[in-house]
Short mmCIF file of C-alpha atoms in Angstrom, two decimals:
data_model
loop_
_atom_site.label_atom_id
_atom_site.label_comp_id
_atom_site.label_asym_id
_atom_site.label_seq_id
_atom_site.Cartn_x
_atom_site.Cartn_y
_atom_site.Cartn_z
CA MET A 1 0.00 0.00 0.00
CA SER A 2 1.46 3.35 -0.95
CA ASP A 3 1.81 6.00 1.72
CA THR A 4 0.47 9.43 0.80
CA THR A 5 0.80 11.16 4.15
CA GLY A 6 4.31 12.52 3.75
CA PRO A 7 7.41 11.55 5.73
CA GLU A 8 5.44 10.15 8.67
CA THR A 9 3.05 7.29 8.00
CA SER A 10 -0.57 7.40 9.06
CA ASP A 11 0.34 4.82 11.71
CA ALA A 12 1.58 7.78 13.76
CA LEU A 13 -2.01 8.84 14.46
CA LEU A 14 -3.88 7.44 17.41
CA GLY A 15 -6.69 4.93 16.95
CA PRO A 16 -9.30 3.73 19.48
CA ALA A 17 -7.06 0.99 20.89
CA ASP A 18 -4.09 3.39 21.21
CA ILE A 19 -6.21 5.95 23.07
CA ARG A 20 -7.56 3.39 25.54
CA GLU A 21 -4.10 1.91 26.06
CA LEU A 22 -2.58 5.35 26.73
CA ALA A 23 -5.39 6.28 29.08
CA ALA A 24 -5.05 3.01 30.99
CA ALA A 25 -1.27 3.42 31.30
CA LEU A 26 -1.77 6.94 32.70
CA GLY A 27 -4.68 5.96 34.92
CA VAL A 28 -6.81 8.53 33.10
CA ARG A 29 -10.57 8.20 33.22
CA PRO A 30 -12.27 10.92 31.16
CA THR A 31 -14.43 13.01 33.50
CA LYS A 32 -17.69 14.84 32.87
CA GLN A 33 -16.80 17.85 35.02
CA LYS A 34 -13.71 18.52 32.90
CA GLY A 35 -15.80 17.97 29.78
CA GLN A 36 -13.26 15.42 28.56
CA ASN A 37 -14.14 13.43 25.46
CA PHE A 38 -11.15 12.11 23.57
CA VAL A 39 -11.32 11.84 19.77
CA ILE A 40 -10.53 8.26 18.83
CA ASP A 41 -10.92 8.46 15.06
CA ALA A 42 -7.91 9.31 12.86
CA ASN A 43 -10.15 10.26 9.91
CA THR A 44 -11.94 12.84 12.05
CA VAL A 45 -8.75 14.56 13.21
CA ARG A 46 -7.49 14.65 9.61
CA ARG A 47 -10.80 16.15 8.53
CA ILE A 48 -10.49 18.83 11.25
CA VAL A 49 -6.97 19.72 10.07
CA ARG A 50 -8.19 19.87 6.46
CA THR A 51 -11.23 22.00 7.33
CA ALA A 52 -8.99 24.32 9.35
CA GLY A 53 -6.91 24.89 6.21
CA VAL A 54 -3.66 24.25 8.11
CA ARG A 55 -0.67 25.12 5.91
CA PRO A 56 2.95 23.91 6.03
CA ASP A 57 4.08 27.33 7.31
CA ASP A 58 1.44 27.61 10.06
CA VAL A 59 2.24 27.91 13.75
CA VAL A 60 -0.80 26.30 15.36
CA VAL A 61 -1.91 26.68 18.95
CA GLU A 62 -4.10 23.87 20.29
CA VAL A 63 -6.04 24.17 23.54
CA GLY A 64 -6.83 20.99 25.49
CA PRO A 65 -4.84 18.41 23.49
CA GLY A 66 -5.78 15.58 25.85
CA LEU A 67 -3.96 12.40 24.82
CA GLY A 68 -2.72 13.98 21.58
CA SER A 69 -4.86 12.61 18.73
CA LEU A 70 -5.48 16.02 17.12
CA THR A 71 -1.98 17.22 18.09
CA LEU A 72 -0.35 14.50 15.97
CA ALA A 73 -2.54 15.30 12.96
CA LEU A 74 -1.68 19.00 13.32
CA LEU A 75 2.04 18.20 13.53
CA GLU A 76 1.78 16.29 10.24
CA ALA A 77 0.45 19.40 8.48
CA ALA A 78 1.83 22.50 10.25
CA ASP A 79 5.29 23.97 10.76
CA ARG A 80 4.89 24.01 14.55
CA VAL A 81 2.31 23.15 17.18
CA THR A 82 2.03 24.59 20.68
CA ALA A 83 -0.42 22.78 22.94
CA VAL A 84 -1.95 24.31 26.08
CA GLU A 85 -3.02 21.67 28.62
CA ILE A 86 -4.33 22.28 32.13
CA ASP A 87 -4.42 18.63 33.30
CA ASP A 88 -1.23 17.60 35.15
CA VAL A 89 -1.23 13.96 34.04
CA LEU A 90 -2.06 14.68 30.40
CA ALA A 91 0.46 17.54 30.18
CA ALA A 92 3.22 15.34 31.60
CA ALA A 93 2.51 12.52 29.13
CA LEU A 94 2.03 14.40 25.86
CA PRO A 95 5.68 15.15 24.94
CA ALA A 96 6.53 11.43 25.30
CA THR A 97 3.60 10.47 23.04
CA ILE A 98 4.80 12.92 20.37
CA GLN A 99 8.39 11.65 20.68
CA ALA A 100 7.28 8.01 20.40
CA ARG A 101 4.87 8.41 17.49
CA MET A 102 6.36 11.26 15.46
CA PRO A 103 10.04 11.57 16.45
CA ALA A 104 10.98 13.52 13.31
CA ARG A 105 8.56 16.30 14.30
CA ALA A 106 9.14 16.31 18.08
CA ASP A 107 11.31 19.43 17.93
CA ARG A 108 8.40 21.23 16.27
CA PHE A 109 6.19 20.71 19.32
CA ALA A 110 5.94 22.82 22.47
CA LEU A 111 3.79 22.29 25.55
CA VAL A 112 2.38 24.98 27.83
CA HIS A 113 1.09 23.47 31.07
CA SER A 114 -1.52 26.02 32.09
CA ASP A 115 -5.14 27.03 32.20
CA ALA A 116 -5.75 28.56 28.74
CA MET A 117 -7.60 31.47 30.37
CA LEU A 118 -4.34 32.47 32.10
CA VAL A 119 -2.07 32.20 29.06
CA GLU A 120 -0.66 35.61 28.16
CA GLU A 121 2.20 34.50 25.90
CA LEU A 122 3.37 31.43 24.03
CA PRO A 123 6.89 30.11 23.38
CA GLY A 124 8.45 30.31 19.92
CA PRO A 125 7.08 32.07 16.83
CA VAL A 126 3.68 33.78 17.10
CA PRO A 127 0.65 31.58 16.37
CA THR A 128 -1.11 31.94 13.01
CA ALA A 129 -3.92 29.45 13.64
CA LEU A 130 -5.93 28.06 16.53
CA VAL A 131 -7.35 24.54 16.20
CA ALA A 132 -8.94 22.86 19.21
CA ASN A 133 -11.52 20.45 20.56
CA LEU A 134 -12.87 22.66 23.36
CA PRO A 135 -14.71 21.34 26.43
CA TYR A 136 -18.25 22.72 26.28
CA ASN A 137 -18.15 24.36 29.72
CA VAL A 138 -15.28 26.73 28.84
CA ALA A 139 -15.46 26.88 25.04
CA VAL A 140 -16.66 30.48 24.60
CA PRO A 141 -14.47 32.21 27.24
CA VAL A 142 -11.35 30.31 26.08
CA LEU A 143 -12.02 31.12 22.42
CA LEU A 144 -12.57 34.84 23.12
CA HIS A 145 -9.52 35.02 25.38
CA MET A 146 -7.24 33.47 22.73
CA LEU A 147 -8.56 35.74 19.96
CA GLU A 148 -8.07 38.81 22.15
CA ARG A 149 -4.64 37.84 23.46
CA PHE A 150 -3.12 36.62 20.18
CA PRO A 151 -4.04 38.99 17.33
CA THR A 152 -1.72 37.05 14.97
CA ILE A 153 -4.20 34.14 14.92
CA GLU A 154 -5.75 34.55 11.46
CA ARG A 155 -7.75 31.33 11.23
CA THR A 156 -9.50 29.38 13.94
CA LEU A 157 -11.37 26.09 13.83
CA VAL A 158 -12.92 24.82 17.04
CA MET A 159 -14.92 21.71 17.74
CA VAL A 160 -17.59 22.47 20.31
CA GLN A 161 -20.98 21.20 21.43
CA ALA A 162 -23.44 21.67 18.53
CA GLU A 163 -25.53 24.12 20.54
CA VAL A 164 -22.45 26.30 21.23
CA ALA A 165 -21.50 26.09 17.55
CA ASP A 166 -24.97 27.33 16.56
CA ARG A 167 -24.74 30.18 19.05
CA LEU A 168 -21.30 31.31 17.90
CA ALA A 169 -22.26 31.28 14.22
CA ALA A 170 -25.75 32.79 14.58
CA GLY A 171 -26.60 36.09 12.91
CA PRO A 172 -28.91 38.90 14.08
CA GLY A 173 -32.56 37.87 14.28
CA ASN A 174 -31.73 34.21 14.96
CA LYS A 175 -33.24 33.01 18.25
CA VAL A 176 -29.85 31.70 19.49
CA TYR A 177 -28.02 34.91 18.53
CA GLY A 178 -26.52 36.37 21.69
CA VAL A 179 -23.40 37.50 23.53
CA PRO A 180 -21.06 34.80 22.10
CA SER A 181 -22.27 35.54 18.53
CA VAL A 182 -21.63 39.29 18.78
CA LYS A 183 -18.29 39.04 20.61
CA ALA A 184 -16.91 36.40 18.22
CA ASN A 185 -18.00 38.64 15.35
CA TRP A 186 -16.01 41.53 16.81
CA TYR A 187 -12.87 39.57 15.90
CA ALA A 188 -13.82 37.43 12.97
CA GLU A 189 -16.17 36.22 10.28
CA VAL A 190 -17.81 33.22 11.91
CA LYS A 191 -19.53 30.26 10.29
CA ARG A 192 -20.51 26.65 10.92
CA ALA A 193 -18.01 24.34 9.25
CA GLY A 194 -19.57 20.91 9.70
CA ALA A 195 -21.01 18.45 12.18
CA ILE A 196 -19.22 15.73 14.15
CA GLY A 197 -20.96 12.53 15.24
CA ARG A 198 -20.84 11.17 18.79
CA ASN A 199 -19.17 7.86 17.90
CA VAL A 200 -15.76 9.43 17.17
CA PHE A 201 -15.33 10.24 20.88
CA TRP A 202 -14.48 8.19 23.91
CA PRO A 203 -16.55 8.25 25.97
CA ALA A 204 -19.33 9.04 23.48
CA PRO A 205 -20.98 12.28 24.67
CA ASN A 206 -24.77 12.56 24.86
CA VAL A 207 -24.71 15.67 22.67
CA ASP A 208 -23.66 16.30 19.09
CA SER A 209 -20.63 18.41 18.22
CA GLY A 210 -20.03 20.99 15.53
CA LEU A 211 -17.10 22.72 13.87
CA VAL A 212 -16.94 26.51 13.84
CA SER A 213 -14.61 28.44 11.56
CA LEU A 214 -13.48 31.96 12.48
CA VAL A 215 -11.48 34.00 9.98
CA ARG A 216 -10.09 37.15 11.57
CA ARG A 217 -11.20 40.47 10.11
CA THR A 218 -8.43 41.87 7.94
CA GLU A 219 -9.26 45.32 9.32
CA PRO A 220 -10.47 45.77 12.90
CA LEU A 221 -14.03 47.04 13.25
CA ALA A 222 -14.11 50.74 12.37
CA THR A 223 -15.11 52.40 15.64
CA THR A 224 -13.76 54.94 18.10
CA ALA A 225 -15.19 52.89 20.99
CA THR A 226 -12.91 50.39 22.74
CA ARG A 227 -13.62 46.66 22.79
CA GLN A 228 -14.45 46.93 26.51
CA GLU A 229 -16.97 49.72 25.83
CA VAL A 230 -18.66 47.78 23.03
CA PHE A 231 -18.75 44.53 25.03
CA ALA A 232 -20.34 46.38 27.98
CA VAL A 233 -23.25 47.39 25.71
CA VAL A 234 -23.56 43.83 24.40
CA ASP A 235 -23.62 42.36 27.94
CA ALA A 236 -26.26 44.87 29.06
CA ALA A 237 -28.46 44.34 25.99
CA PHE A 238 -28.57 40.55 26.39
CA ALA A 239 -28.77 40.46 30.20
CA GLN A 240 -32.47 41.24 29.69
CA ARG A 241 -32.91 40.15 26.11
CA ARG A 242 -36.73 40.26 26.16
CA LYS A 243 -36.70 43.98 27.00
CA THR A 244 -36.44 46.82 24.52
CA LEU A 245 -32.99 48.40 24.32
CA ARG A 246 -34.33 51.54 26.02
CA ALA A 247 -35.11 49.43 29.10
CA ALA A 248 -32.25 46.90 28.84
CA LEU A 249 -29.59 49.64 28.52
CA ALA A 250 -31.00 51.88 31.29
CA GLY A 251 -28.51 50.60 33.88
CA TRP A 252 -25.60 50.90 31.46
CA ALA A 253 -26.54 54.44 30.36
CA GLY A 254 -27.64 55.69 33.79
CA SER A 255 -31.37 55.95 33.03
CA PRO A 256 -33.94 54.92 30.41
CA ALA A 257 -33.86 58.48 29.02
CA ALA A 258 -30.05 58.42 28.70
CA ALA A 259 -30.27 55.03 26.97
CA GLU A 260 -32.85 56.41 24.55
CA GLU A 261 -30.66 59.41 23.80
CA ALA A 262 -27.64 57.20 22.99
CA LEU A 263 -29.80 54.92 20.81
CA VAL A 264 -31.33 57.77 18.82
CA LYS A 265 -27.88 59.31 18.35
CA ALA A 266 -26.64 55.94 17.05
CA GLY A 267 -29.58 55.75 14.64
CA ILE A 268 -31.16 52.75 16.39
CA SER A 269 -34.79 52.46 17.49
CA PRO A 270 -35.12 52.52 21.31
CA GLN A 271 -37.85 49.88 20.83
CA ALA A 272 -35.45 47.44 19.12
CA ARG A 273 -34.06 44.43 20.99
CA GLY A 274 -30.44 43.34 21.27
CA GLU A 275 -30.99 40.21 19.21
CA SER A 276 -31.68 42.31 16.09
CA LEU A 277 -28.39 44.28 16.18
CA THR A 278 -25.09 43.69 14.41
CA VAL A 279 -21.76 44.15 16.16
CA GLU A 280 -21.32 47.39 14.15
CA GLU A 281 -24.58 48.74 15.61
CA PHE A 282 -23.49 47.87 19.14
CA ALA A 283 -20.28 49.78 18.44
CA ARG A 284 -22.30 52.82 17.30
CA ILE A 285 -24.26 52.78 20.60
CA ALA A 286 -21.00 52.63 22.59
CA GLU A 287 -19.68 55.59 20.58
CA ALA A 288 -22.88 57.58 21.10
CA LYS A 289 -22.59 57.33 24.87
CA ALA A 290 -18.84 58.04 24.88
#
């Protein structure tokens, strides 16, 4: 059989038996509270890397590599991979897995043993892409933190719970459009990039997963308001999403009348609701108050 996967053979990737063997050797039992579901299918990790458009010159940051199934597939395709892992046991084991299965690429791999929410810098060249299977309970805050902290990340592909994927990719007027949708859109063009079945994970989760692609805006949003000012409006608008903006933004503006004034100045109806506004419109409201 001819090998078409480059210098390393596809045997380097982890299959179901490899994952279980590694987990057993480490005494790892995937836990619900950590949202751990390990990908056990080599075709799925290859598909993720393909969908992410990982290039040979990319420096990829991966959050929550777990036992390393996606990490190995990323190393096959990218120039370098930096993985951020919070779990002590998994972080300690990952470099050895890379060394054992892909020795020729081991020097292209770096590990940061930390909570991703606390990561302020990464070793080596700046990251150009973020590819990760994110635990559902921290997916949105981790994603927004990484996009904010590392402006060099041009392309992102995350695998998240289907419901979170829908929320991130939703547009104004959609019933699941909300804070994550608007904030992700501040940084990037966001879209759904596929669905992932439950059987590619161990243990199989009781929810479906989805891929979300985020391509960073080439030019930041044109506004004189700061990100913090815009996000404050977004948070206020959706904290009481059933209310009109005049009412929902009263606390933020100081009074319903002050909220109305800012809205009118921004060219937005005080009777509108947050779920109908684009990120550009939220920015206009922030500017109007400033």
